[in-house]
Amino acid sequence: MLPTKFNISPKKKKAIRNIAWAVCGKIVNLASMLVVGIIVARYLGKEQYGVMNYVISFVAIFQVFADFGLDFIQIREESKLPAERNKIIGTTFAIKLMAATATLIAIAAVTCTMVAEAQLRLYIGIYACSILLNTTWVTRNHFTAIVWNEYVVKTEISRNIIGLVVKLALVMLHLPLVWFIGALLFDSILLATGYVFSYSKKIGQVRAWSFDVQLARYMVRQSFPLLLSGAAIIVYNRIDQLLIDSMIDHSHLGLYSVAVKFTEILVFIPTIISQTLHPMLVEIRQQDLLRYEQTSQTFISVTVYLCIAMAVTTSLLSYPIVYFTFGKTYIGAASVLAVLAFKVIGDGLSQTSGQLIIIEGRQKYAVVRNILGCIACILLNLWLINRYGIHGAAYTALVTIGISGTLANALIPPYQAIFHKQMKALFTGWRDIAHIKQLL
């Protein structure tokens, strides 16, 4: 039998199991995303791969309005009032369904007036149907609220495996792009079906959900600031791809999308570190403020220097990375990746500071960070893409994450102490690596 000091409470075991499933799911999702991306990109070629990524980015910008910032609110309310589960889920679903319907109408209006190519309008129309299917994510949110990620991850892994087989079949059958757009919609169908099935099997019946008008009004008021923040984030994460397509062409967007694929994988590291250490930092802050200040500094410093190491390594190896994965056709993405790799440093600073803002209960001004980043992203992309092409978009990504994740903290008084920690992490943080045991 293990000594008492190694005994873990059931609550901590559940949290550790939940984190383990979340990490496993994320790794599988990223790996499958890269494998599918390589297979599809090699088959479609730069131009058609660019078109597919344009469609994904276009719909993603509208998706945030369909979500209406309700995910966090649903999880929070369920955690506070578990007995009201059916009313909270049912009300959230109803709001999302109405928002999704309005979003689809908006997409139809925008594509009819602003998208000239009939074929492109068709692709957007097909993939936009996923917005309605994504309303079923209320069941996923419930599993998150009860700290039970196992069935969510199993659903997502199953979706990835089936999706990979489907896309391989499309390649082997030499089918055109429209089939791959349809496959993206099929992925959403698989997820929606899996989430609802898991919920029905493990939690309860969907028909037990109910709608409450007063609760709906409350949730809309609570979610609106998050909607603004989420809209700002998605715009400055996706607008570059739409602008590349409109200002240059589909082929260059295909190259840029390849570089983005790798940076999305790099960003996983600071994300998982932040999510894993969040509960520990909350507990330390409740017990000892001085220790919290020291540990939070180590948290930022270690994360940032790990990101620096990944950025430098990826940048130096960008040519062989692209050549041995996506192939010679996409070698033009290597020089973009060499620049874009350094975005992970900004992401590390942004995500760690974002965690401290939440832990310290200072979310009130967080939307300002995202709006500043959004404005900077649009203006800089319009200027730099015109001058430097897709490399201009990469430069913009670096500057934007620096503004929203770091510089904005210096401009917002409640966040200035966090800004000082960020600066210390950048310039003298290597000293804190010796204190990494504080995080273990």
Short mmCIF file of N, CA and C in Angstrom, two decimals, residues 195-294:
data_model
loop_
_atom_site.label_atom_id
_atom_site.label_comp_id
_atom_site.label_asym_id
_atom_site.label_seq_id
_atom_site.Cartn_x
_atom_site.Cartn_y
_atom_site.Cartn_z
N TYR A 195 -22.04 13.20 -29.86
CA TYR A 195 -22.30 13.93 -28.61
C TYR A 195 -23.69 13.60 -28.06
N VAL A 196 -24.69 13.64 -28.94
CA VAL A 196 -26.07 13.39 -28.51
C VAL A 196 -26.23 11.94 -28.04
N PHE A 197 -25.60 11.01 -28.77
CA PHE A 197 -25.67 9.60 -28.38
C PHE A 197 -25.05 9.38 -27.00
N SER A 198 -23.86 9.97 -26.77
CA SER A 198 -23.18 9.83 -25.48
C SER A 198 -24.01 10.42 -24.36
N TYR A 199 -24.63 11.57 -24.63
CA TYR A 199 -25.47 12.21 -23.62
C TYR A 199 -26.68 11.34 -23.30
N SER A 200 -27.34 10.83 -24.33
CA SER A 200 -28.53 10.01 -24.13
C SER A 200 -28.21 8.72 -23.39
N LYS A 201 -27.03 8.18 -23.66
CA LYS A 201 -26.65 6.91 -23.05
C LYS A 201 -26.20 7.07 -21.61
N LYS A 202 -25.48 8.16 -21.31
CA LYS A 202 -24.86 8.30 -19.99
C LYS A 202 -25.54 9.30 -19.07
N ILE A 203 -26.30 10.24 -19.61
CA ILE A 203 -26.87 11.32 -18.79
C ILE A 203 -28.39 11.26 -18.73
N GLY A 204 -29.07 11.42 -19.86
CA GLY A 204 -30.53 11.44 -19.87
C GLY A 204 -31.06 11.73 -21.27
N GLN A 205 -32.36 11.78 -21.38
CA GLN A 205 -32.99 11.98 -22.68
C GLN A 205 -33.07 13.46 -23.06
N VAL A 206 -32.88 13.73 -24.33
CA VAL A 206 -32.93 15.10 -24.84
C VAL A 206 -34.34 15.68 -24.67
N ARG A 207 -35.36 14.84 -24.75
CA ARG A 207 -36.73 15.35 -24.64
C ARG A 207 -37.04 15.89 -23.24
N ALA A 208 -36.16 15.64 -22.28
CA ALA A 208 -36.37 16.16 -20.93
C ALA A 208 -35.94 17.63 -20.81
N TRP A 209 -35.28 18.15 -21.84
CA TRP A 209 -34.85 19.56 -21.80
C TRP A 209 -36.07 20.48 -21.79
N SER A 210 -35.91 21.64 -21.17
CA SER A 210 -37.00 22.62 -21.14
C SER A 210 -36.44 24.02 -21.39
N PHE A 211 -37.35 24.93 -21.75
CA PHE A 211 -36.94 26.32 -22.05
C PHE A 211 -37.56 27.25 -21.01
N ASP A 212 -36.74 28.18 -20.53
CA ASP A 212 -37.21 29.15 -19.54
C ASP A 212 -36.89 30.56 -20.04
N VAL A 213 -37.91 31.39 -20.18
CA VAL A 213 -37.74 32.73 -20.75
C VAL A 213 -36.84 33.60 -19.88
N GLN A 214 -37.07 33.59 -18.57
CA GLN A 214 -36.27 34.42 -17.67
C GLN A 214 -34.80 34.00 -17.69
N LEU A 215 -34.58 32.70 -17.68
CA LEU A 215 -33.21 32.20 -17.75
C LEU A 215 -32.57 32.59 -19.08
N ALA A 216 -33.34 32.54 -20.16
CA ALA A 216 -32.82 32.92 -21.48
C ALA A 216 -32.36 34.38 -21.48
N ARG A 217 -33.17 35.27 -20.91
CA ARG A 217 -32.79 36.68 -20.84
C ARG A 217 -31.50 36.87 -20.04
N TYR A 218 -31.42 36.16 -18.92
CA TYR A 218 -30.22 36.24 -18.07
C TYR A 218 -28.99 35.75 -18.82
N MET A 219 -29.10 34.63 -19.50
CA MET A 219 -27.95 34.04 -20.20
C MET A 219 -27.50 34.90 -21.37
N VAL A 220 -28.45 35.52 -22.06
CA VAL A 220 -28.09 36.41 -23.17
C VAL A 220 -27.33 37.63 -22.65
N ARG A 221 -27.80 38.20 -21.53
CA ARG A 221 -27.10 39.35 -20.94
C ARG A 221 -25.69 38.96 -20.50
N GLN A 222 -25.57 37.79 -19.89
CA GLN A 222 -24.27 37.32 -19.41
C GLN A 222 -23.30 37.00 -20.55
N SER A 223 -23.84 36.49 -21.64
CA SER A 223 -22.99 36.00 -22.74
C SER A 223 -22.56 37.10 -23.71
N PHE A 224 -23.27 38.21 -23.72
CA PHE A 224 -23.01 39.23 -24.74
C PHE A 224 -21.56 39.74 -24.71
N PRO A 225 -20.98 40.07 -23.53
CA PRO A 225 -19.56 40.48 -23.53
C PRO A 225 -18.64 39.41 -24.09
N LEU A 226 -18.97 38.13 -23.79
CA LEU A 226 -18.15 37.03 -24.30
C LEU A 226 -18.31 36.89 -25.81
N LEU A 227 -19.50 37.22 -26.32
CA LEU A 227 -19.73 37.21 -27.76
C LEU A 227 -18.82 38.23 -28.44
N LEU A 228 -18.74 39.43 -27.88
CA LEU A 228 -17.88 40.47 -28.45
C LEU A 228 -16.42 40.04 -28.42
N SER A 229 -16.01 39.49 -27.29
CA SER A 229 -14.62 39.03 -27.15
C SER A 229 -14.33 37.89 -28.11
N GLY A 230 -15.25 36.93 -28.20
CA GLY A 230 -15.06 35.79 -29.10
C GLY A 230 -15.03 36.21 -30.55
N ALA A 231 -15.88 37.19 -30.91
CA ALA A 231 -15.90 37.69 -32.29
C ALA A 231 -14.58 38.34 -32.64
N ALA A 232 -14.04 39.12 -31.70
CA ALA A 232 -12.76 39.78 -31.94
C ALA A 232 -11.65 38.75 -32.13
N ILE A 233 -11.65 37.70 -31.30
CA ILE A 233 -10.62 36.67 -31.39
C ILE A 233 -10.69 35.93 -32.72
N ILE A 234 -11.89 35.51 -33.10
CA ILE A 234 -12.02 34.72 -34.33
C ILE A 234 -11.70 35.56 -35.56
N VAL A 235 -12.03 36.85 -35.51
CA VAL A 235 -11.72 37.72 -36.65
C VAL A 235 -10.21 37.83 -36.82
N TYR A 236 -9.48 38.10 -35.72
CA TYR A 236 -8.04 38.28 -35.94
C TYR A 236 -7.30 36.96 -36.09
N ASN A 237 -8.00 35.83 -35.88
CA ASN A 237 -7.38 34.53 -36.17
C ASN A 237 -7.69 34.04 -37.57
N ARG A 238 -8.73 34.60 -38.22
CA ARG A 238 -9.17 34.09 -39.52
C ARG A 238 -9.14 35.12 -40.64
N ILE A 239 -9.19 36.39 -40.30
CA ILE A 239 -9.34 37.41 -41.34
C ILE A 239 -8.16 37.43 -42.29
N ASP A 240 -6.97 37.05 -41.81
CA ASP A 240 -5.79 37.06 -42.68
C ASP A 240 -5.99 36.13 -43.87
N GLN A 241 -6.62 34.96 -43.64
CA GLN A 241 -6.81 34.01 -44.74
C GLN A 241 -7.83 34.53 -45.76
N LEU A 242 -8.87 35.20 -45.28
CA LEU A 242 -9.84 35.78 -46.21
C LEU A 242 -9.22 36.91 -47.03
N LEU A 243 -8.39 37.72 -46.38
CA LEU A 243 -7.76 38.84 -47.08
C LEU A 243 -6.71 38.36 -48.09
N ILE A 244 -5.96 37.31 -47.75
CA ILE A 244 -4.99 36.75 -48.70
C ILE A 244 -5.70 36.28 -49.95
N ASP A 245 -6.84 35.60 -49.74
CA ASP A 245 -7.59 35.09 -50.88
C ASP A 245 -8.10 36.22 -51.77
N SER A 246 -8.61 37.28 -51.14
CA SER A 246 -9.20 38.38 -51.93
C SER A 246 -8.14 39.32 -52.50
N MET A 247 -7.02 39.49 -51.80
CA MET A 247 -5.99 40.43 -52.25
C MET A 247 -4.94 39.79 -53.15
N ILE A 248 -4.77 38.46 -53.02
CA ILE A 248 -3.77 37.77 -53.87
C ILE A 248 -4.52 36.70 -54.68
N ASP A 249 -4.52 35.45 -54.21
CA ASP A 249 -5.27 34.40 -54.92
C ASP A 249 -5.38 33.15 -54.05
N HIS A 250 -6.10 32.15 -54.57
CA HIS A 250 -6.33 30.90 -53.84
C HIS A 250 -5.01 30.16 -53.57
N SER A 251 -4.10 30.16 -54.53
CA SER A 251 -2.85 29.40 -54.40
C SER A 251 -2.00 29.89 -53.23
N HIS A 252 -1.90 31.21 -53.09
CA HIS A 252 -1.12 31.76 -51.99
C HIS A 252 -1.78 31.47 -50.64
N LEU A 253 -3.11 31.44 -50.63
CA LEU A 253 -3.81 31.06 -49.41
C LEU A 253 -3.50 29.61 -49.06
N GLY A 254 -3.40 28.74 -50.07
CA GLY A 254 -3.03 27.36 -49.83
C GLY A 254 -1.68 27.23 -49.16
N LEU A 255 -0.69 28.02 -49.63
CA LEU A 255 0.64 28.02 -49.02
C LEU A 255 0.59 28.52 -47.58
N TYR A 256 -0.11 29.62 -47.37
CA TYR A 256 -0.19 30.22 -46.03
C TYR A 256 -0.89 29.26 -45.06
N SER A 257 -1.90 28.56 -45.54
CA SER A 257 -2.65 27.63 -44.69
C SER A 257 -1.78 26.49 -44.20
N VAL A 258 -0.81 26.08 -45.02
CA VAL A 258 0.12 25.02 -44.61
C VAL A 258 0.96 25.50 -43.43
N ALA A 259 1.47 26.72 -43.50
CA ALA A 259 2.26 27.28 -42.39
C ALA A 259 1.41 27.39 -41.13
N VAL A 260 0.16 27.80 -41.29
CA VAL A 260 -0.76 27.94 -40.15
C VAL A 260 -1.00 26.60 -39.47
N LYS A 261 -1.08 25.52 -40.27
CA LYS A 261 -1.31 24.18 -39.71
C LYS A 261 -0.24 23.84 -38.67
N PHE A 262 1.01 24.14 -38.99
CA PHE A 262 2.09 23.82 -38.06
C PHE A 262 2.07 24.71 -36.82
N THR A 263 1.73 25.98 -36.99
CA THR A 263 1.69 26.87 -35.83
C THR A 263 0.55 26.48 -34.89
N GLU A 264 -0.54 25.96 -35.43
CA GLU A 264 -1.65 25.48 -34.59
C GLU A 264 -1.18 24.32 -33.71
N ILE A 265 -0.28 23.51 -34.23
CA ILE A 265 0.27 22.41 -33.43
C ILE A 265 1.18 22.94 -32.34
N LEU A 266 2.01 23.93 -32.67
CA LEU A 266 2.92 24.51 -31.67
C LEU A 266 2.15 25.15 -30.52
N VAL A 267 1.05 25.81 -30.83
CA VAL A 267 0.27 26.52 -29.81
C VAL A 267 -0.34 25.54 -28.80
N PHE A 268 -0.42 24.28 -29.16
CA PHE A 268 -0.95 23.27 -28.23
C PHE A 268 -0.14 23.24 -26.93
N ILE A 269 1.17 23.44 -27.02
CA ILE A 269 2.02 23.33 -25.83
C ILE A 269 1.67 24.36 -24.76
N PRO A 270 1.69 25.68 -25.07
CA PRO A 270 1.28 26.63 -24.01
C PRO A 270 -0.16 26.46 -23.57
N THR A 271 -1.01 26.00 -24.49
CA THR A 271 -2.42 25.78 -24.12
C THR A 271 -2.56 24.71 -23.06
N ILE A 272 -1.91 23.57 -23.27
CA ILE A 272 -2.06 22.47 -22.33
C ILE A 272 -1.35 22.77 -21.01
N ILE A 273 -0.22 23.49 -21.06
CA ILE A 273 0.45 23.89 -19.81
C ILE A 273 -0.46 24.78 -18.99
N SER A 274 -1.07 25.76 -19.65
CA SER A 274 -1.95 26.70 -18.96
C SER A 274 -3.15 26.00 -18.35
N GLN A 275 -3.79 25.13 -19.12
CA GLN A 275 -4.98 24.44 -18.63
C GLN A 275 -4.65 23.47 -17.50
N THR A 276 -3.49 22.83 -17.59
CA THR A 276 -3.11 21.84 -16.58
C THR A 276 -2.75 22.50 -15.25
N LEU A 277 -2.03 23.63 -15.31
CA LEU A 277 -1.56 24.28 -14.08
C LEU A 277 -2.57 25.24 -13.47
N HIS A 278 -3.64 25.54 -14.21
CA HIS A 278 -4.65 26.48 -13.71
C HIS A 278 -5.20 26.09 -12.33
N PRO A 279 -5.67 24.84 -12.11
CA PRO A 279 -6.22 24.49 -10.79
C PRO A 279 -5.20 24.64 -9.67
N MET A 280 -3.93 24.28 -9.94
CA MET A 280 -2.89 24.38 -8.92
C MET A 280 -2.65 25.84 -8.53
N LEU A 281 -2.62 26.74 -9.52
CA LEU A 281 -2.40 28.16 -9.23
C LEU A 281 -3.57 28.75 -8.44
N VAL A 282 -4.79 28.31 -8.76
CA VAL A 282 -5.97 28.77 -8.00
C VAL A 282 -5.83 28.38 -6.53
N GLU A 283 -5.43 27.14 -6.30
CA GLU A 283 -5.29 26.65 -4.92
C GLU A 283 -4.18 27.38 -4.18
N ILE A 284 -3.05 27.61 -4.84
CA ILE A 284 -1.93 28.30 -4.20
C ILE A 284 -2.32 29.73 -3.83
N ARG A 285 -3.05 30.40 -4.73
CA ARG A 285 -3.45 31.79 -4.45
C ARG A 285 -4.38 31.87 -3.24
N GLN A 286 -5.22 30.89 -3.06
CA GLN A 286 -6.13 30.88 -1.92
C GLN A 286 -5.39 30.67 -0.60
N GLN A 287 -4.24 29.99 -0.67
CA GLN A 287 -3.51 29.63 0.54
C GLN A 287 -2.39 30.60 0.90
N ASP A 288 -1.67 31.10 -0.11
CA ASP A 288 -0.47 31.90 0.15
C ASP A 288 -0.21 32.85 -1.03
N LEU A 289 -0.51 34.13 -0.86
CA LEU A 289 -0.37 35.10 -1.95
C LEU A 289 1.08 35.27 -2.38
N LEU A 290 2.00 35.26 -1.41
CA LEU A 290 3.42 35.44 -1.74
C LEU A 290 3.92 34.27 -2.59
N ARG A 291 3.55 33.06 -2.19
CA ARG A 291 3.94 31.89 -2.97
C ARG A 291 3.29 31.93 -4.35
N TYR A 292 2.06 32.44 -4.42
CA TYR A 292 1.37 32.56 -5.72
C TYR A 292 2.14 33.49 -6.65
N GLU A 293 2.62 34.61 -6.13
CA GLU A 293 3.37 35.56 -6.96
C GLU A 293 4.62 34.90 -7.53
N GLN A 294 5.31 34.13 -6.70
CA GLN A 294 6.54 33.46 -7.14
C GLN A 294 6.22 32.36 -8.16
#
